[in-house]
Amino acid sequence: MTGATTTAPYASEIEDLLGRMTAEEKLGQLQQLSWTGDTGPGEGQTHEVETAARLGLLGSVLNVAGPRHTNYLQRIAVEESRLGIPLLFGLDIIHGYWTTFPIPLAQAASFDPGVSARDAEVSAREARSNGLHWTFAPMMDVTHEPRWGRIAESGGEDPYLNAVFAAAKVRAYQGDDLAAPDRLAACAKHFAAYGGAEGGRDYNTVDVSEARLRNLYLPPFKAAVDAGVATVMAAFNTISGVPAHANPHTLTDILKEEWGFDGFVVSDWTGVHELIAHGFAADGADAGRLSLNAGVDMEMVSTHLADHGPRLLTEGRISEKRLDDAVARILLLKFRLGLFDRPYVDEGAAVTGPTGEARAAARETAARCMVLLKNDGGVLPLDPATGSLAVVGPFADSTDLLGTWIAPGAAGFPAVTVLDAVREAAPTARVTHARGVAAEGHDTGGIPEAVALARDADLTVVVVGEPAAITGEAATRADLALPGAQRDLVAAVAATGRPFVVVLVNGRPLTTDEWLDSAPAVLEAWHPGIEAGHAIADVLFGAVNPGGKLPVTFPRTAGQIPVYYNHENTGRPYRPEHPDEKYVSRYLDLDEGPRFVFGHGLSYTTFDVGAPSLSTDRIEAGALRAGATVEAAVTVHNTGDRTGDEVVQLYVHDVVASQVQPVRRLRGFRRVTLAPGESTTVRFPLGAEDLGFWEGTGEPRFTVEPGDFHIYAGNSALAEEKRTLTVT
Ligand code: NOJ
């Protein structure tokens, strides 16, 4: 798209508007300001927003919500500004508007993109009816960093898994028609490589090769663009020395030109201004110039383009052509959303809270996201007829289960507690409760009470984890253990010798140290959202058989990070059959491998996943490039005595390549439900995209090289069953 000469839909309308806009009005379309959530129309800082809207110097507002406030502001823009261009209202609707679904990391653990689609559909319906047009989601930052709090918002460590979820969520938010009253424009964020932050410290430096950029970080964004995502948000980090907000290589060469993205790029919050702190821009004018010229189309919160744009234009430091292109992209979305025809929302039709149906979807999806890490001796599921149960821990009677990023109104709809849900699920049991310890802090004074209850109960459920406040943005942790004295609580309950199970509620992989060995069963529930307690009880009592899998590796200790399944081999890999070898790549003071591998997750039943059978064991590289595929068929059998879900996982390894390849790459997965004794065959097409890789030296090129490929099938990244495919 080239602004005034665009051939996109609405080209003539856009051209007409561009022809009538002053330079200031064009720059105004590039401006997004924040409404301060705690003030109403005409109050406090909203004056600035209202004035800009009235003068036609504002394109978008974030953090405004509700039909009354959005209509109020929209009226100013449409009825009082010179050209009457409607405003675009955006908000971070990350995993729910009223109805909070499980956090995105949990959703990825479902290995069922339908889970994210349901979140997106419910969110879009609730939010659009409240005057919102645009969500700053989905986040799709691949990361190897559990210390990074924002891992909670991502799909974990795998590019393919992130890509599948990103595409599903974009499609579900946007539907086929953005003008529909139950759809939202989506935003693929954060472009790019934000998850590579050094040390997991938020906003930190990322130095990444072109090969890793394209093979690891970009695939989810490409999938989102292919799914038609309306907008993309720039990332706070630098990419090999060039801030993502001023990076023409990623924003223009790759996103807009190579991929043909016709939406617009929004900066992150003051991301344009931060070019000065990075030491990349000399001042505000320079920051505006660098970001617009690199490909940013809309500036969130800082105002450098609006402030300095007229001078930059006069001095020729930004071009009218580029400005028109940015404006045209923004106007195009406003047309697609139908805002020129229907700028207001029907105040009488707003969804005002979670419906029963939305709650049911949140409950069902939350249970689908849970991962049974451990279940020695089949202690789970619990019998609802158990005589007595103790429910202890800082999160047993807590509503802090919604996770990071809840929408402004969602706080009015707290999570169902585990205690309440256990009482409901086991109505005849005597259920006792003690907190034991707080979520943080070192006071162990409450432990004896919890221990007394555990001694007195048939079984104890210990609910431990992370408060939402230490997950998400700007919430990096150096230590991934259970915070505070929670480990002491688990140890004290274990020391009673009575049966117990641990439920983890958290936003990132935790390290589990010795307490893990003492716990017969551990259920990873993540931050499950509004129906948290019910979903946890559904799994604990077996109404739902857990089938989630880890979307990210769980390390043994923070010192082992980064540890991820799709790593390259060194020239001296550790060999389990030679545990005493010295000159190999390993830690002297740590057992080899992670605590839990990517893709791990148990069930109350058992499965056998067979070796893949290939439709052919030889194929020409040229045929693959022309679109041919090889089918890998994998048969999975429920060998236990309960109906349950298994996630069949397919991994590939390019054995010898001109650029060292990951030891395994996930290239297919399918979650299936099987009755006892039942089996099914899952088929995965493997094409060029699955077998090839981006070469990073010279002109970047996607290539499929001749040679042998190992194709693995199984139910975790440790999949052992394999076949060899030869590409000639
Ligand atoms: C900063 C975050 O990085 C981004 O994800 C979010 O969408 C914006 N703030 C707007 O709230």
PDB file of C-alpha atoms in Angstrom, residues 189-326:
ATOM      1  CA  LYS A 189       2.677  -8.308  19.389  1.00  0.00           C
ATOM      2  CA  HIS A 190       5.478  -7.611  20.151  1.00  0.00           C
ATOM      3  CA  PHE A 191       7.348  -7.312  16.891  1.00  0.00           C
ATOM      4  CA  ALA A 192       9.936  -8.713  17.241  1.00  0.00           C
ATOM      5  CA  ALA A 193      12.061 -11.014  19.379  1.00  0.00           C
ATOM      6  CA  TYR A 194      10.894  -9.423  22.656  1.00  0.00           C
ATOM      7  CA  GLY A 195      11.017 -12.875  24.282  1.00  0.00           C
ATOM      8  CA  GLY A 196      14.783 -12.953  23.770  1.00  0.00           C
ATOM      9  CA  ALA A 197      15.382 -10.351  26.498  1.00  0.00           C
ATOM     10  CA  GLU A 198      18.810 -11.021  28.022  1.00  0.00           C
ATOM     11  CA  GLY A 199      18.548 -12.551  31.469  1.00  0.00           C
ATOM     12  CA  GLY A 200      14.769 -12.444  31.168  1.00  0.00           C
ATOM     13  CA  ARG A 201      14.857  -8.824  32.358  1.00  0.00           C
ATOM     14  CA  ASP A 202      11.900  -7.066  30.822  1.00  0.00           C
ATOM     15  CA  TYR A 203      12.607  -4.650  27.946  1.00  0.00           C
ATOM     16  CA  ASN A 204      16.195  -5.886  27.760  1.00  0.00           C
ATOM     17  CA  THR A 205      18.583  -6.164  24.824  1.00  0.00           C
ATOM     18  CA  VAL A 206      18.153  -8.880  22.196  1.00  0.00           C
ATOM     19  CA  ASP A 207      21.077  -9.733  19.976  1.00  0.00           C
ATOM     20  CA  VAL A 208      19.842 -12.244  17.460  1.00  0.00           C
ATOM     21  CA  SER A 209      21.124 -13.652  14.201  1.00  0.00           C
ATOM     22  CA  GLU A 210      18.987 -13.336  11.093  1.00  0.00           C
ATOM     23  CA  ALA A 211      18.609 -17.134  11.110  1.00  0.00           C
ATOM     24  CA  ARG A 212      17.322 -17.269  14.647  1.00  0.00           C
ATOM     25  CA  LEU A 213      15.078 -14.266  14.071  1.00  0.00           C
ATOM     26  CA  ARG A 214      13.425 -15.985  11.149  1.00  0.00           C
ATOM     27  CA  ASN A 215      13.393 -19.552  12.428  1.00  0.00           C
ATOM     28  CA  LEU A 216      12.437 -18.882  16.045  1.00  0.00           C
ATOM     29  CA  TYR A 217      10.811 -15.495  16.592  1.00  0.00           C
ATOM     30  CA  LEU A 218       9.075 -14.589  13.348  1.00  0.00           C
ATOM     31  CA  PRO A 219       6.966 -17.662  12.458  1.00  0.00           C
ATOM     32  CA  PRO A 220       4.031 -16.744  14.766  1.00  0.00           C
ATOM     33  CA  PHE A 221       3.941 -13.231  13.300  1.00  0.00           C
ATOM     34  CA  LYS A 222       3.985 -14.593   9.775  1.00  0.00           C
ATOM     35  CA  ALA A 223       1.107 -16.898  10.713  1.00  0.00           C
ATOM     36  CA  ALA A 224      -0.818 -13.955  12.204  1.00  0.00           C
ATOM     37  CA  VAL A 225      -0.274 -11.870   9.064  1.00  0.00           C
ATOM     38  CA  ASP A 226      -1.394 -14.787   6.904  1.00  0.00           C
ATOM     39  CA  ALA A 227      -4.499 -15.033   9.103  1.00  0.00           C
ATOM     40  CA  GLY A 228      -5.239 -11.392   8.293  1.00  0.00           C
ATOM     41  CA  VAL A 229      -4.243  -9.678  11.538  1.00  0.00           C
ATOM     42  CA  ALA A 230      -5.275  -6.017  11.375  1.00  0.00           C
ATOM     43  CA  THR A 231      -2.384  -4.506  13.334  1.00  0.00           C
ATOM     44  CA  VAL A 232       1.066  -5.268  14.698  1.00  0.00           C
ATOM     45  CA  MET A 233       2.708  -3.725  17.768  1.00  0.00           C
ATOM     46  CA  ALA A 234       6.408  -2.914  17.887  1.00  0.00           C
ATOM     47  CA  ALA A 235       8.478  -4.380  20.722  1.00  0.00           C
ATOM     48  CA  PHE A 236      10.331  -2.476  23.434  1.00  0.00           C
ATOM     49  CA  ASN A 237      13.677  -4.253  22.849  1.00  0.00           C
ATOM     50  CA  THR A 238      16.527  -3.617  20.498  1.00  0.00           C
ATOM     51  CA  ILE A 239      17.178  -6.194  17.801  1.00  0.00           C
ATOM     52  CA  SER A 240      20.914  -6.546  17.297  1.00  0.00           C
ATOM     53  CA  GLY A 241      21.488  -2.921  18.199  1.00  0.00           C
ATOM     54  CA  VAL A 242      18.520  -1.371  16.408  1.00  0.00           C
ATOM     55  CA  PRO A 243      15.400  -0.717  18.513  1.00  0.00           C
ATOM     56  CA  ALA A 244      12.347  -2.555  17.207  1.00  0.00           C
ATOM     57  CA  HIS A 245      10.525   0.798  17.076  1.00  0.00           C
ATOM     58  CA  ALA A 246      13.038   2.185  14.600  1.00  0.00           C
ATOM     59  CA  ASN A 247      13.876  -0.968  12.730  1.00  0.00           C
ATOM     60  CA  PRO A 248      13.259  -0.712   8.985  1.00  0.00           C
ATOM     61  CA  HIS A 249      14.470  -4.267   8.442  1.00  0.00           C
ATOM     62  CA  THR A 250      11.759  -5.883  10.567  1.00  0.00           C
ATOM     63  CA  LEU A 251       8.956  -3.323  10.194  1.00  0.00           C
ATOM     64  CA  THR A 252       9.259  -2.476   6.523  1.00  0.00           C
ATOM     65  CA  ASP A 253      11.486  -4.953   4.685  1.00  0.00           C
ATOM     66  CA  ILE A 254      10.051  -8.067   6.301  1.00  0.00           C
ATOM     67  CA  LEU A 255       6.591  -7.172   7.624  1.00  0.00           C
ATOM     68  CA  LYS A 256       5.278  -4.759   5.037  1.00  0.00           C
ATOM     69  CA  GLU A 257       7.210  -5.676   1.929  1.00  0.00           C
ATOM     70  CA  GLU A 258       8.173  -9.337   2.147  1.00  0.00           C
ATOM     71  CA  TRP A 259       4.936 -10.387   3.861  1.00  0.00           C
ATOM     72  CA  GLY A 260       2.676  -7.788   2.249  1.00  0.00           C
ATOM     73  CA  PHE A 261       1.090  -6.709   5.552  1.00  0.00           C
ATOM     74  CA  ASP A 262      -1.589  -4.119   4.724  1.00  0.00           C
ATOM     75  CA  GLY A 263      -2.569  -3.236   8.298  1.00  0.00           C
ATOM     76  CA  PHE A 264      -0.775  -0.747  10.501  1.00  0.00           C
ATOM     77  CA  VAL A 265       1.987  -0.844  13.083  1.00  0.00           C
ATOM     78  CA  VAL A 266       1.280   0.718  16.466  1.00  0.00           C
ATOM     79  CA  SER A 267       4.102   1.620  18.795  1.00  0.00           C
ATOM     80  CA  ASP A 268       4.093   0.215  22.283  1.00  0.00           C
ATOM     81  CA  TRP A 269       3.404   2.586  25.190  1.00  0.00           C
ATOM     82  CA  THR A 270       5.880   5.506  24.789  1.00  0.00           C
ATOM     83  CA  GLY A 271       8.000   3.171  22.676  1.00  0.00           C
ATOM     84  CA  VAL A 272       8.782   5.999  20.258  1.00  0.00           C
ATOM     85  CA  HIS A 273       9.939   8.281  23.056  1.00  0.00           C
ATOM     86  CA  GLU A 274      12.085   5.501  24.506  1.00  0.00           C
ATOM     87  CA  LEU A 275      14.331   5.648  21.436  1.00  0.00           C
ATOM     88  CA  ILE A 276      15.995   8.530  23.266  1.00  0.00           C
ATOM     89  CA  ALA A 277      16.759   6.444  26.370  1.00  0.00           C
ATOM     90  CA  HIS A 278      18.058   3.651  24.146  1.00  0.00           C
ATOM     91  CA  GLY A 279      20.609   6.140  22.836  1.00  0.00           C
ATOM     92  CA  PHE A 280      19.270   5.786  19.305  1.00  0.00           C
ATOM     93  CA  ALA A 281      17.419   9.092  18.842  1.00  0.00           C
ATOM     94  CA  ALA A 282      18.863  12.477  19.792  1.00  0.00           C
ATOM     95  CA  ASP A 283      15.555  14.052  20.781  1.00  0.00           C
ATOM     96  CA  GLY A 284      11.802  13.781  20.304  1.00  0.00           C
ATOM     97  CA  ALA A 285      11.835  14.965  16.714  1.00  0.00           C
ATOM     98  CA  ASP A 286      14.515  12.448  15.888  1.00  0.00           C
ATOM     99  CA  ALA A 287      12.540   9.694  17.616  1.00  0.00           C
ATOM    100  CA  GLY A 288       9.448  10.536  15.590  1.00  0.00           C
ATOM    101  CA  ARG A 289      11.408  10.625  12.365  1.00  0.00           C
ATOM    102  CA  LEU A 290      13.208   7.336  12.994  1.00  0.00           C
ATOM    103  CA  SER A 291      10.085   5.442  13.963  1.00  0.00           C
ATOM    104  CA  LEU A 292       7.871   6.690  11.114  1.00  0.00           C
ATOM    105  CA  ASN A 293      10.584   6.136   8.542  1.00  0.00           C
ATOM    106  CA  ALA A 294      11.210   2.633   9.880  1.00  0.00           C
ATOM    107  CA  GLY A 295       7.534   1.695   9.584  1.00  0.00           C
ATOM    108  CA  VAL A 296       5.672   2.651  12.787  1.00  0.00           C
ATOM    109  CA  ASP A 297       2.278   4.050  11.764  1.00  0.00           C
ATOM    110  CA  MET A 298       0.686   5.029  15.065  1.00  0.00           C
ATOM    111  CA  GLU A 299       2.330   6.446  18.180  1.00  0.00           C
ATOM    112  CA  MET A 300       0.963   5.265  21.502  1.00  0.00           C
ATOM    113  CA  VAL A 301       0.982   7.865  24.286  1.00  0.00           C
ATOM    114  CA  SER A 302       4.122   9.852  23.473  1.00  0.00           C
ATOM    115  CA  THR A 303       3.410  12.655  20.981  1.00  0.00           C
ATOM    116  CA  HIS A 304       6.564  13.197  18.964  1.00  0.00           C
ATOM    117  CA  LEU A 305       5.041  12.738  15.528  1.00  0.00           C
ATOM    118  CA  ALA A 306       2.150  15.068  16.276  1.00  0.00           C
ATOM    119  CA  ASP A 307       4.454  17.601  17.945  1.00  0.00           C
ATOM    120  CA  HIS A 308       7.372  17.616  15.535  1.00  0.00           C
ATOM    121  CA  GLY A 309       5.799  16.184  12.375  1.00  0.00           C
ATOM    122  CA  PRO A 310       5.056  19.537  10.677  1.00  0.00           C
ATOM    123  CA  ARG A 311       8.678  20.613  11.062  1.00  0.00           C
ATOM    124  CA  LEU A 312       9.988  17.199  10.015  1.00  0.00           C
ATOM    125  CA  LEU A 313       7.861  17.442   6.873  1.00  0.00           C
ATOM    126  CA  THR A 314       9.054  20.934   6.055  1.00  0.00           C
ATOM    127  CA  GLU A 315      12.645  19.902   6.527  1.00  0.00           C
ATOM    128  CA  GLY A 316      12.136  16.814   4.395  1.00  0.00           C
ATOM    129  CA  ARG A 317      13.123  14.476   7.230  1.00  0.00           C
ATOM    130  CA  ILE A 318       9.873  12.578   6.825  1.00  0.00           C
ATOM    131  CA  SER A 319       8.056  12.346   3.526  1.00  0.00           C
ATOM    132  CA  GLU A 320       4.477  13.121   2.702  1.00  0.00           C
ATOM    133  CA  LYS A 321       4.320   9.800   0.909  1.00  0.00           C
ATOM    134  CA  ARG A 322       5.230   7.843   4.022  1.00  0.00           C
ATOM    135  CA  LEU A 323       2.844   9.936   6.117  1.00  0.00           C
ATOM    136  CA  ASP A 324      -0.002   9.290   3.690  1.00  0.00           C
ATOM    137  CA  ASP A 325       0.804   5.603   3.727  1.00  0.00           C
ATOM    138  CA  ALA A 326       0.550   5.495   7.525  1.00  0.00           C
TER     139      ALA A 326
END
